[in-house]
GROMACS .gro file of C-alpha atoms in nm:
model
  256
    1MET     CA    1   0.394  -1.573   0.098
    2ASN     CA    2   0.238  -1.537   0.476
    3LEU     CA    3  -0.128  -1.543   0.355
    4LEU     CA    4  -0.287  -1.723   0.051
    5LEU     CA    5  -0.494  -1.443  -0.125
    6LEU     CA    6  -0.782  -1.527  -0.327
    7ASP     CA    7  -1.023  -1.345  -0.557
    8PRO     CA    8  -1.376  -1.420  -0.490
    9ALA     CA    9  -1.434  -1.518  -0.858
   10GLU     CA   10  -1.191  -1.810  -0.796
   11ILE     CA   11  -1.372  -1.967  -0.527
   12GLY     CA   12  -1.646  -2.201  -0.606
   13ALA     CA   13  -2.014  -2.225  -0.465
   14ASP     CA   14  -1.879  -2.532  -0.257
   15GLY     CA   15  -1.586  -2.319  -0.127
   16VAL     CA   16  -1.350  -2.525  -0.341
   17VAL     CA   17  -1.062  -2.337  -0.535
   18ALA     CA   18  -0.797  -2.505  -0.792
   19LEU     CA   19  -0.481  -2.307  -0.833
   20SER     CA   20  -0.224  -2.374  -1.076
   21ASP     CA   21  -0.020  -2.040  -1.091
   22ALA     CA   22   0.289  -1.898  -0.872
   23ARG     CA   23   0.061  -1.956  -0.553
   24ALA     CA   24   0.034  -2.330  -0.617
   25ARG     CA   25   0.403  -2.358  -0.676
   26HIS     CA   26   0.469  -2.172  -0.358
   27LEU     CA   27   0.239  -2.388  -0.183
   28ILE     CA   28   0.391  -2.719  -0.298
   29ALA     CA   29   0.781  -2.610  -0.339
   30VAL     CA   30   0.797  -2.386  -0.032
   31LEU     CA   31   0.535  -2.497   0.211
   32GLY     CA   32   0.535  -2.857   0.096
   33VAL     CA   33   0.157  -2.895   0.145
   34ALA     CA   34  -0.024  -3.249   0.148
   35PRO     CA   35  -0.375  -3.339   0.166
   36GLY     CA   36  -0.530  -3.244   0.498
   37ARG     CA   37  -0.278  -2.945   0.534
   38ARG     CA   38  -0.425  -2.618   0.644
   39VAL     CA   39  -0.305  -2.280   0.565
   40ARG     CA   40  -0.398  -1.916   0.623
   41ALA     CA   41  -0.605  -1.756   0.354
   42GLY     CA   42  -0.782  -1.441   0.281
   43ARG     CA   43  -1.046  -1.328   0.056
   44LEU     CA   44  -0.935  -1.009  -0.136
   45ASP     CA   45  -1.101  -0.713   0.032
   46GLY     CA   46  -1.284  -0.959   0.254
   47PRO     CA   47  -1.230  -1.186   0.585
   48LEU     CA   48  -0.939  -1.395   0.681
   49GLY     CA   49  -0.977  -1.785   0.728
   50GLU     CA   50  -0.788  -2.094   0.648
   51ALA     CA   51  -0.768  -2.322   0.338
   52GLU     CA   52  -0.759  -2.697   0.389
   53VAL     CA   53  -0.552  -2.879   0.104
   54LEU     CA   54  -0.766  -3.131  -0.095
   55ASP     CA   55  -0.492  -3.252  -0.331
   56ALA     CA   56  -0.174  -3.125  -0.443
   57ALA     CA   57  -0.004  -3.238  -0.785
   58ALA     CA   58   0.347  -3.155  -0.789
   59ASP     CA   59   0.410  -3.269  -1.108
   60ALA     CA   60   0.166  -3.061  -1.277
   61GLY     CA   61   0.209  -2.758  -1.024
   62ARG     CA   62  -0.186  -2.772  -0.916
   63VAL     CA   63  -0.348  -2.752  -0.586
   64ARG     CA   64  -0.711  -2.781  -0.489
   65LEU     CA   65  -0.832  -2.634  -0.140
   66ARG     CA   66  -1.146  -2.587   0.041
   67VAL     CA   67  -1.174  -2.245   0.199
   68ARG     CA   68  -1.343  -2.122   0.513
   69PHE     CA   69  -1.373  -1.751   0.606
   70ALA     CA   70  -1.524  -1.596   0.921
   71GLY     CA   71  -1.583  -1.248   1.067
   72GLU     CA   72  -1.533  -0.896   0.930
   73PRO     CA   73  -1.248  -0.787   0.678
   74PRO     CA   74  -0.944  -0.653   0.861
   75PRO     CA   75  -0.977  -0.269   0.896
   76ARG     CA   76  -0.818  -0.058   0.639
   77PRO     CA   77  -0.477   0.103   0.752
   78ALA     CA   78  -0.541   0.468   0.873
   79VAL     CA   79  -0.297   0.598   0.641
   80ASP     CA   80  -0.317   0.753   0.286
   81LEU     CA   81  -0.006   0.844   0.088
   82ILE     CA   82   0.051   1.109  -0.159
   83LEU     CA   83   0.347   1.030  -0.355
   84ALA     CA   84   0.494   1.245  -0.624
   85LEU     CA   85   0.561   1.035  -0.937
   86PRO     CA   86   0.892   0.860  -0.902
   87ARG     CA   87   1.099   0.723  -1.193
   88PRO     CA   88   0.886   0.421  -1.332
   89LYS     CA   89   1.153   0.175  -1.254
   90VAL     CA   90   1.150   0.284  -0.885
   91LEU     CA   91   0.770   0.277  -0.874
   92LYS     CA   92   0.727  -0.071  -1.013
   93ARG     CA   93   0.932  -0.212  -0.731
   94LEU     CA   94   0.762   0.016  -0.467
   95TRP     CA   95   0.383  -0.115  -0.521
   96ALA     CA   96   0.433  -0.429  -0.300
   97PRO     CA   97   0.629  -0.282  -0.033
   98LEU     CA   98   0.387   0.021   0.012
   99ALA     CA   99   0.116  -0.239   0.045
  100ALA     CA  100   0.313  -0.439   0.288
  101ALA     CA  101   0.371  -0.161   0.483
  102GLY     CA  102  -0.002  -0.062   0.506
  103VAL     CA  103  -0.188   0.229   0.334
  104ALA     CA  104  -0.544   0.271   0.263
  105ARG     CA  105  -0.499   0.491  -0.032
  106VAL     CA  106  -0.222   0.592  -0.270
  107PHE     CA  107  -0.242   0.911  -0.456
  108ILE     CA  108   0.025   0.939  -0.736
  109VAL     CA  109   0.051   1.320  -0.802
  110ASN     CA  110   0.255   1.547  -1.022
  111ALA     CA  111   0.503   1.801  -0.899
  112ALA     CA  112   0.746   2.045  -1.056
  113LYS     CA  113   1.043   1.829  -1.064
  114VAL     CA  114   0.838   1.516  -1.176
  115GLU     CA  115   0.930   1.429  -1.557
  116ARG     CA  116   0.583   1.440  -1.758
  117MET     CA  117   0.676   1.116  -1.950
  118TYR     CA  118   0.649   0.913  -1.631
  119PHE     CA  119   0.281   0.941  -1.643
  120ASP     CA  120   0.273   0.742  -1.947
  121SER     CA  121   0.456   0.447  -1.810
  122ASP     CA  122   0.336   0.106  -1.764
  123ALA     CA  123   0.436   0.156  -1.404
  124LEU     CA  124   0.093   0.301  -1.362
  125ASP     CA  125  -0.115   0.029  -1.549
  126PRO     CA  126  -0.379  -0.086  -1.337
  127ALA     CA  127  -0.341  -0.453  -1.390
  128LEU     CA  128   0.049  -0.435  -1.303
  129VAL     CA  129  -0.044  -0.217  -1.008
  130ARG     CA  130  -0.281  -0.482  -0.853
  131VAL     CA  131  -0.078  -0.758  -0.895
  132ARG     CA  132   0.210  -0.587  -0.720
  133LEU     CA  133  -0.009  -0.458  -0.439
  134ILE     CA  134  -0.139  -0.809  -0.377
  135GLU     CA  135   0.216  -0.935  -0.344
  136GLY     CA  136   0.273  -0.711  -0.089
  137LEU     CA  137  -0.048  -0.804   0.094
  138ALA     CA  138   0.034  -1.168   0.078
  139GLN     CA  139   0.355  -1.095   0.258
  140ALA     CA  140   0.185  -0.871   0.523
  141GLY     CA  141  -0.102  -1.081   0.594
  142ASP     CA  142  -0.366  -0.845   0.487
  143THR     CA  143  -0.657  -0.874   0.258
  144ARG     CA  144  -0.759  -0.498   0.217
  145VAL     CA  145  -0.619  -0.373  -0.148
  146PRO     CA  146  -0.508  -0.012  -0.142
  147GLU     CA  147  -0.706   0.207  -0.355
  148VAL     CA  148  -0.472   0.383  -0.607
  149ALA     CA  149  -0.559   0.711  -0.790
  150VAL     CA  150  -0.339   0.925  -1.033
  151ARG     CA  151  -0.370   1.310  -1.042
  152ARG     CA  152  -0.172   1.491  -1.299
  153ARG     CA  153  -0.227   1.842  -1.136
  154LEU     CA  154  -0.115   1.900  -0.797
  155LYS     CA  155  -0.294   2.228  -0.695
  156PRO     CA  156  -0.659   2.130  -0.816
  157PHE     CA  157  -0.601   1.800  -0.630
  158VAL     CA  158  -0.487   1.957  -0.291
  159GLU     CA  159  -0.746   2.249  -0.305
  160ASP     CA  160  -1.045   2.078  -0.452
  161GLU     CA  161  -1.013   1.708  -0.315
  162LEU     CA  162  -0.845   1.743  -0.001
  163GLY     CA  163  -0.987   2.067   0.109
  164PRO     CA  164  -0.862   2.322   0.337
  165ALA     CA  165  -0.807   2.154   0.656
  166PRO     CA  166  -0.784   1.810   0.791
  167ALA     CA  167  -1.105   1.628   0.906
  168ASP     CA  168  -1.146   1.555   1.271
  169GLY     CA  169  -0.915   1.299   1.394
  170GLU     CA  170  -0.710   1.327   1.096
  171ARG     CA  171  -0.331   1.449   1.052
  172ARG     CA  172  -0.158   1.592   0.752
  173ILE     CA  173   0.216   1.580   0.721
  174ALA     CA  174   0.452   1.650   0.424
  175ALA     CA  175   0.813   1.537   0.402
  176HIS     CA  176   1.086   1.802   0.397
  177PRO     CA  177   1.436   1.757   0.487
  178ARG     CA  178   1.482   2.099   0.630
  179ALA     CA  179   1.186   2.054   0.881
  180GLY     CA  180   1.245   2.072   1.226
  181SER     CA  181   0.992   1.837   1.359
  182ARG     CA  182   0.994   1.441   1.354
  183VAL     CA  183   0.682   1.237   1.279
  184ALA     CA  184   0.655   1.158   1.636
  185ASP     CA  185   0.628   1.534   1.701
  186ARG     CA  186   0.323   1.572   1.471
  187VAL     CA  187   0.124   1.220   1.493
  188ARG     CA  188  -0.050   1.121   1.808
  189ALA     CA  189  -0.187   0.760   1.873
  190GLY     CA  190  -0.503   0.664   1.695
  191GLU     CA  191  -0.498   0.961   1.444
  192ARG     CA  192  -0.559   0.905   1.078
  193VAL     CA  193  -0.259   1.040   0.869
  194VAL     CA  194  -0.230   1.170   0.529
  195LEU     CA  195   0.140   1.173   0.429
  196ALA     CA  196   0.280   1.365   0.143
  197VAL     CA  197   0.618   1.250  -0.031
  198GLY     CA  198   0.782   1.464  -0.283
  199PRO     CA  199   0.991   1.372  -0.569
  200GLU     CA  200   1.359   1.309  -0.587
  201GLY     CA  201   1.444   1.684  -0.603
  202GLY     CA  202   1.181   1.743  -0.337
  203TRP     CA  203   0.897   1.976  -0.311
  204THR     CA  204   0.954   2.334  -0.443
  205ASP     CA  205   0.891   2.633  -0.193
  206TYR     CA  206   0.557   2.684  -0.376
  207GLU     CA  207   0.439   2.320  -0.333
  208LEU     CA  208   0.546   2.322   0.046
  209ASP     CA  209   0.342   2.648   0.078
  210LEU     CA  210   0.027   2.494  -0.102
  211LEU     CA  211   0.028   2.208   0.132
  212ALA     CA  212   0.104   2.397   0.451
  213ARG     CA  213  -0.205   2.617   0.365
  214HIS     CA  214  -0.407   2.326   0.340
  215GLY     CA  215  -0.310   2.181   0.686
  216PHE     CA  216   0.030   1.975   0.609
  217ALA     CA  217   0.295   2.022   0.897
  218PRO     CA  218   0.637   1.955   0.755
  219VAL     CA  219   0.841   1.653   0.908
  220SER     CA  220   1.174   1.553   0.861
  221MET     CA  221   1.396   1.238   0.930
  222GLY     CA  222   1.724   1.441   0.949
  223ALA     CA  223   1.959   1.602   0.725
  224ARG     CA  224   2.023   1.315   0.501
  225VAL     CA  225   1.837   1.329   0.173
  226LEU     CA  226   1.692   1.003   0.071
  227ARG     CA  227   1.544   0.846  -0.239
  228SER     CA  228   1.177   0.893  -0.268
  229ASP     CA  229   1.106   0.521  -0.261
  230HIS     CA  230   1.313   0.475   0.050
  231ALA     CA  231   1.179   0.781   0.226
  232ALA     CA  232   0.803   0.669   0.164
  233LEU     CA  233   0.876   0.340   0.316
  234ALA     CA  234   1.072   0.488   0.622
  235LEU     CA  235   0.797   0.743   0.682
  236LEU     CA  236   0.527   0.506   0.670
  237ALA     CA  237   0.713   0.296   0.944
  238LEU     CA  238   0.735   0.607   1.159
  239VAL     CA  239   0.362   0.711   1.099
  240ARG     CA  240   0.237   0.351   1.193
  241ASP     CA  241   0.457   0.346   1.502
  242ALA     CA  242   0.358   0.676   1.627
  243GLN     CA  243  -0.018   0.572   1.542
  244GLY     CA  244   0.010   0.275   1.798
  245PHE     CA  245  -0.004  -0.100   1.710
  246ALA     CA  246  -0.378  -0.099   1.816
  247MET     CA  247  -0.454   0.039   1.463
  248ASP     CA  248  -0.390  -0.308   1.355
  249SER     CA  249  -0.589  -0.502   1.596
  250GLY     CA  250  -0.784  -0.809   1.514
  251ARG     CA  251  -0.539  -0.899   1.235
  252ARG     CA  252  -0.348  -1.223   1.225
  253GLY     CA  253   0.013  -1.225   1.083
  254GLY     CA  254   0.328  -1.422   1.091
  255PRO     CA  255   0.460  -1.675   0.829
  256GLU     CA  256   0.327  -1.989   0.755
   0.00000   0.00000   0.00000
């Protein structure tokens, strides 16, 4: 945990918060906090700051802190991810790394090679998703919780929600192993990116054509076929690198 993340409802009017959950145990057992110690903190979807430890009861697993925040919230990452729904157990373990990698929005979509029963899985349960996303943010040192939306029909989503072409300053790319272009060939510094990653079996020719007609350029990481979770994280890393590190300006990071 590189950032203590707090829900606004947890913070009292005097700025004091009492914790007795996994965060408290981490503060005590891993960071070894004591009264007077300061740790980095953030308010969910809000600014960064610090928390001063008022008291820490190791035997009871409780910590009281006074928090102070300043400035504006960190900017949202300039990346949206469209992800064909993977196997539920894969998606469950993917939520935290996606948040850590940095995405503004995640659209979970259907595709021809997606099992319909996956949509009934608890991997899409909003409560579970939020917990896992916050885990990733605590690792990355960010406060902005990615927005998550589920779309069971790909064609209406692409045609009606995304529209026919990218907005100004936006780049749309779709992962495809047989594409001849790399991410760095398509994405320029400062551009906002919408990245589409298909299911384990890949996008069908029809789906690739649908995406292409709506401004998605195919990109590849080579001939090797990766699992969708590995491909999504690797592609996000390449996108963020191509965008330039200035996209994260103003954010404090690093381990406590």
